[in-house]
Each structure stands twice: as structure tokens, then as C-alpha cells.
XYZ file of C-alpha atoms in Angstrom:
587
model
C 109.700 63.135 -109.839
C 106.723 61.004 -108.886
C 103.706 62.914 -107.737
C 100.900 62.382 -105.268
C 97.901 60.434 -106.511
C 94.921 62.707 -107.144
C 91.413 62.103 -108.396
C 91.046 61.244 -112.072
C 93.564 60.552 -114.783
C 95.954 63.200 -116.054
C 96.418 63.742 -119.779
C 99.249 65.047 -121.944
C 98.439 67.669 -124.585
C 100.647 68.721 -127.479
C 99.173 72.166 -128.211
C 100.596 72.677 -131.686
C 100.603 75.638 -134.058
C 98.737 73.734 -136.774
C 97.671 70.459 -135.132
C 97.139 69.337 -131.535
C 97.233 65.871 -130.022
C 96.160 64.367 -126.690
C 97.329 61.191 -124.942
C 96.893 59.353 -121.635
C 99.031 56.788 -119.821
C 97.269 53.428 -119.479
C 98.969 51.387 -116.710
C 97.143 48.195 -117.621
C 98.560 48.398 -121.157
C 101.950 49.668 -119.959
C 101.986 52.498 -122.515
C 100.489 55.859 -123.415
C 97.562 55.907 -125.801
C 96.818 58.619 -128.351
C 93.111 59.467 -128.259
C 91.216 59.983 -131.517
C 88.746 62.867 -131.862
C 85.097 62.659 -132.906
C 86.158 62.422 -136.565
C 88.391 59.444 -135.834
C 91.585 61.465 -136.321
C 94.492 61.187 -133.874
C 95.491 64.822 -134.434
C 93.126 67.813 -134.403
C 93.617 71.081 -136.323
C 94.387 73.976 -133.947
C 91.708 76.007 -135.650
C 88.514 77.783 -134.548
C 85.848 79.124 -136.898
C 82.945 81.459 -136.125
C 79.763 81.530 -138.210
C 76.517 83.451 -138.009
C 75.206 81.075 -135.370
C 77.892 78.603 -134.293
C 81.479 78.174 -133.258
C 83.437 75.252 -134.715
C 86.686 73.737 -133.452
C 89.156 71.383 -135.100
C 88.269 69.483 -138.268
C 84.908 71.233 -138.627
C 86.640 74.622 -138.429
C 89.118 73.631 -141.162
C 86.220 72.703 -143.410
C 84.846 76.207 -142.851
C 88.140 77.958 -143.665
C 87.754 78.259 -147.449
C 84.158 79.542 -147.239
C 84.601 81.849 -144.254
C 88.304 82.821 -144.040
C 87.945 86.130 -142.173
C 86.248 84.362 -139.249
C 88.481 81.282 -139.194
C 91.348 81.636 -136.706
C 94.534 79.550 -136.870
C 98.252 79.909 -136.003
C 97.195 81.482 -132.675
C 100.290 79.941 -131.052
C 102.236 82.629 -132.916
C 100.241 85.282 -131.041
C 100.025 83.901 -127.533
C 102.031 85.838 -124.952
C 103.240 88.384 -127.525
C 102.801 92.129 -127.985
C 100.840 93.538 -130.908
C 103.913 95.620 -131.776
C 106.222 92.577 -132.030
C 107.859 92.311 -135.448
C 106.699 88.706 -135.867
C 103.080 89.650 -135.131
C 103.167 92.506 -137.631
C 104.617 90.179 -140.256
C 102.096 87.401 -139.679
C 99.146 89.797 -139.796
C 99.865 90.424 -143.476
C 99.393 86.716 -144.182
C 96.318 85.971 -142.067
C 92.794 86.411 -143.464
C 91.357 87.216 -140.014
C 91.742 90.624 -138.382
C 94.086 91.348 -135.461
C 94.098 94.658 -133.584
C 95.919 96.126 -130.598
C 93.980 95.588 -127.384
C 94.390 96.711 -123.764
C 98.007 96.808 -122.652
C 99.241 96.442 -126.229
C 98.123 92.805 -126.385
C 96.816 91.493 -129.731
C 93.080 90.952 -130.089
C 91.433 88.799 -132.737
C 88.283 90.293 -134.283
C 85.545 88.011 -135.661
C 81.850 88.142 -136.485
C 79.909 85.658 -134.379
C 76.153 85.336 -133.941
C 75.549 88.611 -135.711
C 77.924 90.762 -133.664
C 81.592 91.668 -133.539
C 83.595 89.752 -130.942
C 87.111 90.320 -129.608
C 89.198 87.406 -128.395
C 92.601 87.175 -126.728
C 95.025 84.554 -128.024
C 94.646 82.708 -124.698
C 90.917 82.350 -125.299
C 91.306 80.872 -128.785
C 93.944 78.476 -127.434
C 91.588 77.560 -124.580
C 88.953 76.545 -127.135
C 91.434 74.144 -128.755
C 92.418 72.837 -125.308
C 88.750 72.373 -124.440
C 88.375 70.294 -127.606
C 91.321 68.130 -126.544
C 89.881 67.785 -123.049
C 86.513 66.822 -124.543
C 88.223 64.232 -126.761
C 89.899 62.711 -123.698
C 86.685 62.665 -121.655
C 84.801 60.938 -124.469
C 87.567 58.357 -124.851
C 87.948 57.672 -121.122
C 84.265 57.974 -120.266
C 84.895 60.291 -117.323
C 85.801 63.859 -116.435
C 89.383 65.016 -116.892
C 90.873 67.865 -114.877
C 94.670 67.524 -114.818
C 97.006 67.985 -117.770
C 100.598 68.521 -118.842
C 100.827 70.889 -121.810
C 103.883 71.173 -124.042
C 105.469 74.344 -125.442
C 108.499 75.145 -127.630
C 111.834 75.374 -125.804
C 112.237 79.055 -126.645
C 108.826 80.147 -125.397
C 109.530 82.952 -122.927
C 107.929 83.361 -119.501
C 105.044 85.379 -120.876
C 104.201 82.751 -123.493
C 104.406 79.944 -120.939
C 102.179 81.774 -118.471
C 99.694 82.580 -121.247
C 99.538 78.853 -122.060
C 98.780 78.089 -118.405
C 96.046 80.757 -118.493
C 94.548 79.136 -121.605
C 94.448 75.814 -119.767
C 92.704 77.407 -116.784
C 90.029 78.931 -119.038
C 89.489 75.478 -120.557
C 88.874 74.105 -117.060
C 92.211 72.312 -116.786
C 94.645 72.191 -113.902
C 97.953 72.610 -115.742
C 100.302 70.465 -113.683
C 103.385 71.250 -115.724
C 104.501 73.136 -118.812
C 106.899 70.772 -120.592
C 109.348 71.569 -123.390
C 108.389 69.754 -126.597
C 111.779 68.119 -127.333
C 111.964 66.880 -123.731
C 108.550 65.252 -124.155
C 109.703 63.661 -127.414
C 112.852 62.369 -125.690
C 110.682 60.649 -123.074
C 108.653 59.019 -125.860
C 111.863 57.896 -127.563
C 113.708 56.748 -124.460
C 110.950 55.123 -122.412
C 111.161 51.746 -124.127
C 114.935 51.945 -124.393
C 115.786 52.507 -120.711
C 118.263 49.834 -119.710
C 120.510 49.776 -116.675
C 123.703 49.207 -118.690
C 125.686 52.061 -117.197
C 126.114 53.549 -120.670
C 124.852 57.071 -121.353
C 123.102 57.471 -124.693
C 123.169 60.960 -126.206
C 120.378 61.865 -128.634
C 119.592 64.966 -130.632
C 115.873 65.707 -130.858
C 115.077 67.504 -134.116
C 111.528 68.842 -133.705
C 110.391 70.689 -136.850
C 106.654 71.340 -136.604
C 104.027 73.557 -138.137
C 105.141 76.765 -136.472
C 108.314 76.156 -134.482
C 111.741 74.546 -134.650
C 113.173 73.000 -131.466
C 116.518 71.266 -131.107
C 117.706 69.589 -127.900
C 120.706 67.443 -127.032
C 119.690 65.029 -124.266
C 121.638 62.411 -122.302
C 119.641 59.285 -121.449
C 121.155 57.304 -118.570
C 118.679 54.572 -117.639
C 115.813 56.552 -116.036
C 117.631 59.919 -116.057
C 116.922 62.295 -118.948
C 119.313 65.258 -118.787
C 118.996 68.134 -121.262
C 122.492 69.330 -122.202
C 121.632 72.196 -124.556
C 118.798 73.638 -126.627
C 118.361 75.785 -129.700
C 115.486 76.730 -131.952
C 113.143 79.346 -133.310
C 109.561 79.967 -132.155
C 108.752 81.346 -135.597
C 110.069 78.768 -138.053
C 108.006 75.860 -139.293
C 105.764 74.310 -141.895
C 103.522 77.381 -142.014
C 106.464 79.395 -143.346
C 106.957 76.821 -146.091
C 103.253 77.077 -146.963
C 103.462 80.861 -147.123
C 106.403 80.687 -149.521
C 104.392 78.422 -151.808
C 101.344 80.686 -151.634
C 103.448 83.687 -152.661
C 104.915 81.627 -155.522
C 101.467 80.767 -156.891
C 100.151 84.322 -156.375
C 102.971 85.509 -158.621
C 102.263 82.689 -161.085
C 98.577 83.691 -161.273
C 99.576 87.331 -161.779
C 101.952 86.348 -164.573
C 99.393 84.153 -166.349
C 96.249 86.269 -165.919
C 97.535 89.771 -165.056
C 95.402 89.745 -161.891
C 96.716 90.159 -158.329
C 94.818 87.942 -155.876
C 96.865 89.168 -152.904
C 93.888 90.977 -151.350
C 91.320 88.233 -151.961
C 91.212 86.480 -148.574
C 88.986 83.659 -149.785
C 91.214 82.911 -152.779
C 94.327 83.011 -150.586
C 92.804 80.639 -148.048
C 91.862 78.159 -150.784
C 95.356 78.466 -152.199
C 96.932 77.974 -148.772
C 94.973 74.750 -148.251
C 96.060 73.498 -151.667
C 99.690 74.389 -150.938
C 99.703 72.481 -147.655
C 98.314 69.442 -149.432
C 100.915 69.816 -152.194
C 103.721 70.111 -149.627
C 102.672 66.818 -148.069
C 102.499 65.140 -151.480
C 106.019 66.282 -152.333
C 107.385 64.215 -149.463
C 106.503 61.071 -151.426
C 106.416 62.246 -155.073
C 108.733 64.270 -157.315
C 106.001 66.652 -158.431
C 102.350 67.434 -157.809
C 99.511 69.358 -159.433
C 96.195 70.811 -158.310
C 93.272 72.637 -159.880
C 90.985 75.235 -158.377
C 87.657 76.218 -159.930
C 86.930 79.939 -160.179
C 89.806 81.124 -158.032
C 89.342 84.765 -159.078
C 86.822 86.464 -161.410
C 85.585 83.090 -162.659
C 89.086 82.026 -163.730
C 90.038 78.414 -163.066
C 93.606 77.959 -161.877
C 95.844 74.969 -162.555
C 98.965 74.891 -160.425
C 101.911 72.552 -160.311
C 105.232 72.368 -158.517
C 108.204 70.009 -158.470
C 110.081 68.914 -155.397
C 113.162 70.673 -156.753
C 111.306 73.989 -157.062
C 109.815 73.587 -153.576
C 113.297 73.020 -152.165
C 114.624 76.044 -154.034
C 111.876 78.269 -152.604
C 112.661 77.191 -149.040
C 116.383 76.413 -149.046
C 117.226 79.308 -146.706
C 114.737 77.941 -144.152
C 116.205 74.438 -144.408
C 119.730 75.773 -143.959
C 118.621 77.743 -140.923
C 117.461 74.445 -139.381
C 120.974 73.008 -139.748
C 122.477 76.177 -138.271
C 120.392 75.619 -135.139
C 121.560 72.005 -134.957
C 125.163 73.215 -135.103
C 124.496 75.883 -132.456
C 122.931 73.322 -130.130
C 125.949 71.026 -130.417
C 128.301 73.947 -129.764
C 126.348 74.912 -126.631
C 126.508 71.307 -125.449
C 130.277 71.358 -126.150
C 129.901 68.186 -128.172
C 131.030 66.951 -131.562
C 128.499 65.549 -134.015
C 130.236 62.160 -133.754
C 129.179 61.922 -130.094
C 125.452 61.819 -130.993
C 124.110 58.258 -130.887
C 120.724 58.993 -132.469
C 119.103 61.853 -134.366
C 115.380 61.608 -133.565
C 112.889 63.196 -135.981
C 109.812 64.850 -134.476
C 107.168 67.141 -135.996
C 105.387 66.870 -139.336
C 107.885 69.063 -141.196
C 110.707 66.648 -140.324
C 109.244 64.341 -143.007
C 110.465 66.666 -145.781
C 113.101 64.757 -147.798
C 115.448 67.754 -148.205
C 115.474 68.355 -144.447
C 116.344 64.707 -143.854
C 119.043 64.796 -146.520
C 120.682 67.881 -144.984
C 120.660 66.205 -141.557
C 122.212 63.017 -142.942
C 124.905 65.060 -144.709
C 125.602 67.102 -141.565
C 126.004 63.952 -139.468
C 128.276 62.360 -142.087
C 125.814 59.799 -143.416
C 124.322 58.802 -140.049
C 120.974 57.016 -140.326
C 118.146 59.058 -138.826
C 115.840 57.603 -136.156
C 112.266 57.372 -137.436
C 111.020 54.804 -134.938
C 108.551 57.151 -133.208
C 105.528 58.837 -134.778
C 106.594 62.466 -135.395
C 103.016 63.727 -135.013
C 102.315 61.916 -131.742
C 105.640 61.676 -129.893
C 105.288 64.967 -128.002
C 101.796 64.136 -126.717
C 103.010 60.628 -125.780
C 105.855 62.037 -123.684
C 103.552 64.602 -122.093
C 101.174 61.803 -121.064
C 104.046 59.936 -119.378
C 105.040 63.101 -117.494
C 101.395 63.675 -116.511
C 101.118 60.129 -115.115
C 104.246 60.634 -113.006
C 103.077 63.973 -111.610
C 99.629 62.538 -110.983
C 100.951 59.519 -109.122
C 99.255 57.308 -111.721
C 102.308 55.301 -112.728
C 103.842 51.855 -112.638
C 107.376 50.522 -112.274
C 108.141 51.354 -115.904
C 107.866 55.102 -115.421
C 107.994 55.759 -111.685
C 111.775 56.287 -111.595
C 111.959 58.508 -114.679
C 113.678 61.822 -113.909
C 113.766 64.694 -116.410
C 116.359 67.404 -115.854
C 115.642 70.387 -118.131
C 117.587 73.621 -118.707
C 116.977 77.325 -119.288
C 117.215 78.168 -123.003
C 118.403 81.780 -122.462
C 120.465 83.660 -119.871
C 118.468 85.685 -117.325
C 119.696 88.816 -115.593
C 119.111 92.476 -114.696
C 120.090 95.889 -116.029
C 122.942 97.679 -114.265
C 124.615 101.080 -114.720
C 125.677 101.815 -118.278
C 122.926 99.832 -119.966
C 124.668 96.506 -119.347
C 123.024 93.193 -118.485
C 124.458 91.244 -115.569
C 123.580 87.556 -115.816
C 122.133 85.902 -112.702
C 121.070 82.566 -114.244
C 123.268 81.561 -117.217
C 121.893 79.785 -120.275
C 121.656 75.948 -119.999
C 121.329 76.101 -116.179
C 119.364 73.084 -114.946
C 115.886 73.839 -113.590
C 114.342 74.310 -111.086
C 117.034 76.797 -110.044
C 117.588 79.530 -107.453
C 120.477 81.999 -107.610
C 121.352 85.184 -105.698
C 123.543 88.190 -106.477
C 124.366 91.313 -104.494
C 124.103 94.794 -106.039
C 124.339 98.347 -104.771
C 123.103 101.870 -105.646
C 124.096 104.242 -108.443
C 123.595 107.611 -106.681
C 124.222 109.133 -103.262
C 121.132 109.006 -101.004
C 119.215 106.840 -103.503
C 116.069 105.568 -101.746
C 114.654 103.332 -104.469
C 116.003 101.122 -107.228
C 114.451 99.961 -110.467
C 114.906 96.211 -111.114
C 114.681 95.572 -114.871
C 114.727 91.849 -115.734
C 116.036 90.701 -119.131
C 116.640 87.500 -121.070
C 119.235 87.068 -123.805
C 122.911 86.684 -124.548
C 123.907 90.279 -125.359
C 126.140 92.290 -123.038
C 123.981 95.376 -123.588
C 120.328 95.416 -122.561
C 119.352 96.886 -125.957
C 120.286 93.534 -127.502
C 118.120 91.545 -125.084
C 114.443 91.093 -124.291
C 112.811 92.914 -121.353
C 110.726 90.438 -119.342
C 109.464 92.690 -116.569
C 110.361 95.320 -113.995
C 109.572 96.434 -110.457
C 110.844 98.977 -107.920
C 112.430 98.375 -104.528
C 111.576 101.282 -102.203
C 112.625 102.210 -98.668
C 116.392 102.097 -99.095
C 117.949 104.221 -96.293
C 119.806 107.291 -97.655
C 123.524 106.518 -97.903
C 126.503 107.250 -100.148
C 126.500 105.411 -103.489
C 127.919 101.875 -103.460
C 127.191 101.471 -99.719
C 123.747 99.743 -99.642
C 123.619 95.977 -100.128
C 120.712 94.794 -102.293
C 120.221 91.048 -102.630
C 118.555 90.076 -105.938
C 117.200 86.519 -106.126
C 116.103 84.680 -109.269
C 113.919 81.591 -108.860
C 112.850 79.596 -111.903
C 110.451 76.680 -111.446
C 109.892 73.474 -113.394
C 107.549 75.323 -115.780
C 110.315 77.868 -116.543
C 108.206 80.540 -114.816
C 110.559 83.117 -113.320
C 110.167 84.960 -110.008
C 112.580 87.779 -109.166
C 112.865 89.417 -105.743
C 115.076 92.171 -104.322
C 115.775 92.873 -100.657
C 117.612 95.716 -98.934
C 119.807 93.947 -96.406
C 119.869 96.903 -94.002
C 116.098 97.277 -93.523
C 114.745 93.952 -94.779
C 112.461 95.799 -97.221
C 111.554 93.470 -100.081
C 109.687 93.493 -103.379
C 109.245 90.880 -106.101
C 107.660 90.068 -109.448
C 106.597 86.948 -111.273
C 107.423 87.668 -114.879
C 103.986 87.715 -116.473
C 102.170 91.015 -116.008
C 104.522 93.340 -117.885
C 104.155 91.245 -121.046
C 100.401 91.028 -120.884
C 99.260 88.036 -118.841
C 95.648 87.706 -117.748
C 94.774 88.557 -114.146
C 93.213 85.966 -111.846
C 89.970 87.959 -111.950
C 89.903 87.891 -115.774
C 90.505 84.160 -115.866
C 87.803 83.514 -113.279
C 85.280 85.595 -115.227
C 86.131 83.694 -118.421
C 85.749 80.373 -116.642
C 82.329 81.425 -115.330
C 81.322 82.559 -118.846
C 82.424 79.187 -120.183
C 80.232 77.323 -117.683
C 77.283 79.580 -118.395
C 77.434 79.240 -122.150
C 78.214 75.541 -122.012
C 74.888 75.048 -120.254
C 73.096 77.181 -122.860
C 74.774 75.312 -125.721
C 73.752 71.993 -124.229
C 70.111 73.113 -124.179
C 70.424 74.294 -127.789
C 71.986 71.017 -128.942
C 69.207 69.027 -127.243
C 66.680 71.230 -129.037
C 68.383 70.600 -132.383
C 68.477 66.860 -131.714
C 64.734 66.897 -131.132
C 64.161 68.889 -134.312
C 66.340 66.426 -136.241
C 64.229 63.545 -135.000
C 61.165 65.386 -136.289
C 62.838 65.936 -139.665
C 63.360 69.701 -139.390
C 67.171 69.762 -139.577
C 69.363 68.213 -142.279
C 72.033 65.724 -141.308
C 74.751 68.051 -142.602
C 73.562 70.957 -140.463
C 73.224 68.696 -137.459
C 76.795 67.451 -137.761
C 77.937 71.048 -137.977
C 75.846 72.166 -135.023
C 77.133 69.536 -132.604
C 80.610 70.987 -132.923
C 79.506 73.858 -130.656
C 81.576 74.296 -127.491
C 81.971 77.054 -124.931
C 81.521 80.745 -125.675
C 83.882 83.307 -124.214
C 83.730 87.072 -123.820
C 87.080 88.819 -123.985
C 88.145 91.207 -121.275
C 91.294 93.279 -121.136
C 93.648 94.569 -118.531
C 95.783 97.652 -118.853
C 99.482 97.029 -118.272
C 100.980 98.829 -115.323
C 104.195 100.692 -115.990
C 106.657 101.185 -113.118
C 108.338 104.524 -112.355
C 112.090 104.650 -112.752
C 113.953 106.174 -109.820
C 117.456 104.755 -110.313
C 119.368 101.726 -111.586
C 121.513 99.249 -109.730
C 125.268 99.261 -109.701
C 126.903 95.957 -110.546
């Protein structure tokens, strides 16, 4: 797994739904180090705010959220790589204060007011701003430029979401060396100091419950070999859902007390959301908590309070769903709960006492492993993986081998609306598999290759990833032609599908990104050039402000706000190309 040494250090980035974290492997210290941002915090809010003159990222953006909610963008990880028409996107839009519209190719676009004009941003661009902030944090800490990075994603991110994350890294000026599953990164962080050549395999269950996603993985650790046995999870289940439940609870409480519905007051909702997140954290250490908010609506002060018992009641279905995924993961691994040596907690939401209690009960009183920092473990593991790929390693990590798996089955549509699996779920990656198919009709000269992921027998129960057409098949009776379909999935879980007519050698292929709305190379290059251009302009503006500050023209508060400026991006769209259907394959 060791890579070739390249210029500069490589960093590991945990690009989270609510918070992000960056780390780097330090050979002289024999460990990875988490790098603090300019506010001294080891995690940075995945938040971007736009004002009349500036753009703020991270902690500064969070401070802007209550005053300027419609131009403060967060939870963008729940948009990246998705369609505007997706059920989850439509549901989230009702809860966000910022505006989301359908853009070119049916991709979501975020609408904000910036510098006196309306701007449209793709989810990849907002994510790239957060990644740029993490890159900037690393460069400040290391005192040199950083180019290479490993970025983590949830296990159940599909190909489109993974490719969109790579695109976001490219816009931020990063060479994304690897997309790494979050539980696998956490397993590296857990197992690195525990690797011993005893001949005994240790099986751990990584329970990663973060701000926006739930990821479960069962992983065997055999000295330097980390083998993923099974995965489960939900890309739309996390701490944000708990916050939203609390917000709805207090909206109803305000309505009951004051006969006023604040559901359409974005500023009030954003203030309430911030208070609810703070209350949720407090309830992990206290039995109840209270908060007060001045002039929440129409000059009315609001005093809210909630007990841990009420919080658990509001969210019990979510907590139970977490345990269902744990059970599913064990079933897929064909293992009994008694065979798990350690249950490792990762992600901020794993601190919730009720979640921990349910896990202890499920594992028959087993003590949970809390020896790694749940907020930093994923970034730590990503930094180790980055050092290996970069060739910047020592004896401690050079032999580490991570064997990951596909979370969902991959296959194609055949006659009758059925899906024929080519790569089964939990297949180790990288992987390459071939299957032979034939034609549906007499004299059929082209075939439509529709690629799906999922576990249903019928394609209507699965998710369409992409499609392409194989032309030039010589006319022949049905069932005579031989068509070889090849699936190749790389270490980033990016899928390439090709089909070849064995009689003529005619071939066509697709990398599963464009049909779900990935950015073209030209779009990315234009965005990168825009970033360089505006970075230069921002630098001139910051130098001007510094000079004015020295002359006493700018307040300290405004100056601190101004220096948060980063790159400026202009969104561009690409229409999705739809293939023409000429005929399906026969299985």
C-alpha cells in the first residue's frame, strides 16, 4: 500500500456534515497531529456565510448564522452529488434557511446574496471552500504549501457523491490521492497503536454516528492488515436530525405558549437551532438544560427547557434505527455479537448517553471503547493513509494494508426489468469482474447498458447510476451475439463499466459520474482559474485593509471579520446528456 514519495506532505481531511478536521502524519513524532485553525479550534464548522462584502468560512461563518441565516450555508454534504428531485433534498430544503433551486441537469444550486448581487453555487463549490479552509489551516501549521490529501466520505456515499467530493478537492487546489471510507479511517486510528504480531485476529465494530451520517463497519485487524468484513449505515441520519426534532418541539412549544407560529421566521429558527445544538451537547452531561432567547419573535422573549428523558423520547426512533444498522452489519458479516472484541465509538453524536446505553444493552453489557477522540479519529486515520500513499512513512505505518469492500451490489438491467449483479455487496476493492450477455431482439444492432446499485431483484427497487449505448452489433438472431460487460471499481469506489461485442471488438464505456451530475473537466478548470484570480484580488484587498487598520480607519472587530476572506467562485452548469434506448440486454 506504500506509495511513491512526492513533493510536500500529504494531509488527511475529515470533511464532515457539521464539522471538519485536518491532520498530518509527523514521522519525527511517530504519530498524526490534528492541526488547529486560526481560532485555536481542532475542528472547524463546515459552514460558509456570504455578506454584503465578504465571504466567511468556519467559525466566523457560524457567528454570522443568527444574523444572516439566508446567506449562511451549512449541511452541504447532504446536497453533494445528489439530484434536486431527490426525496432527501426536498425534505432538507424545508428546514434550511438558505435557498436551493434546480440548476442545469437537475443538480441543486444554492442561491445567496454576495457583494450586492445574486450568486449561484454548486454543492461542490461550497464544499471546496471548506476544503480550502482546511488546506489553509494545514499550510499555516506546517509553514509550507500543501497539495496532496486523502478525504474521507461515508461508506454509503455512491459513485456520484464520491466523484463530487473529488471535484470539490480539485477546485480547492488539492490533489485528492484517495477517497477513504470514514469507519475505515477510524479503524486505522484505533488499530495503529495496537498492531501486534500475535497471530490473533481482533474484530472491531466501528460505530460512527456524526452530524449528518451513520456508518457502521465490522473490521478484522490482523497485525498490519485491516480487512473490512461488512458495512451498513445511512447517509442521512445524524446529529442534525436530532437538532431538527428539538427545533420542531420548541416551535410547537412557542406556538402553544404565545399563539404565534415562528416556522417561517428564518432568523428565529436559526437562533433556535443554535440553542438546540448547545442544549443537545449539555444533555450528554446533565439531566436537564435551559436556555433563554431575547426577542425571538415580535419582541417576545422565549425561555426553553428540556430534560434528557424528553430528548430521548423525541428521538427514540432514530436511536433504534442506529441499532438496527448495527444488527444488519453483523448479519452481513455473518458474525454473532459475541465475536466482536471492541465496539469503537466515533463521531460527536456517539457521545449521547442513550445511544451508548442501547449499544451496551445490544452487546450484552460489553464495555464500549472510548480510547480515541470521536471528533478527530477519522482525520487521524486519513492522515496515516495519506502518509502511506505519499511515501512519507516510517516502519510503524509502512506495512499497513487496508482492504475495503463495496457497500452495495452493482449490476445492469436485463430483459424484464431485472437487475443482474456483476459485483456483489461486500466484494473487496479494488475489483474487476466480467459477465457475458446477449441481445433481446433479432437483428438488434445496439444495446443500452443501464448500471444500477442496490439489493432488489427488480431495477425499480434500485438506484440508477448511469447508462451508455453499445453500437455496431452485427445483425443476428436474438441470443446469438456475445457481449462482454466489465465492471471495474477502484480504491476510491469509483466505478467504470465497459461493454464489448466479441464478434467485432466494438467497445464503449462509462465512468459513473456524468449521469448523476458531476462537473466536467472544463468546469473544474474554469473554477480553479477563478479561484486563483480572486485569491490574488482578495490578497490585495486584505493588504489594503491592514494598512487602513494601522492608520486607525478600521475597527478591530471588522478587521478580524475581513481576514476570513478566501477564494471567490462563479458557478457554471452542465446539461446532463441522456442516452437513447435502442434495446436491453438478455441475461
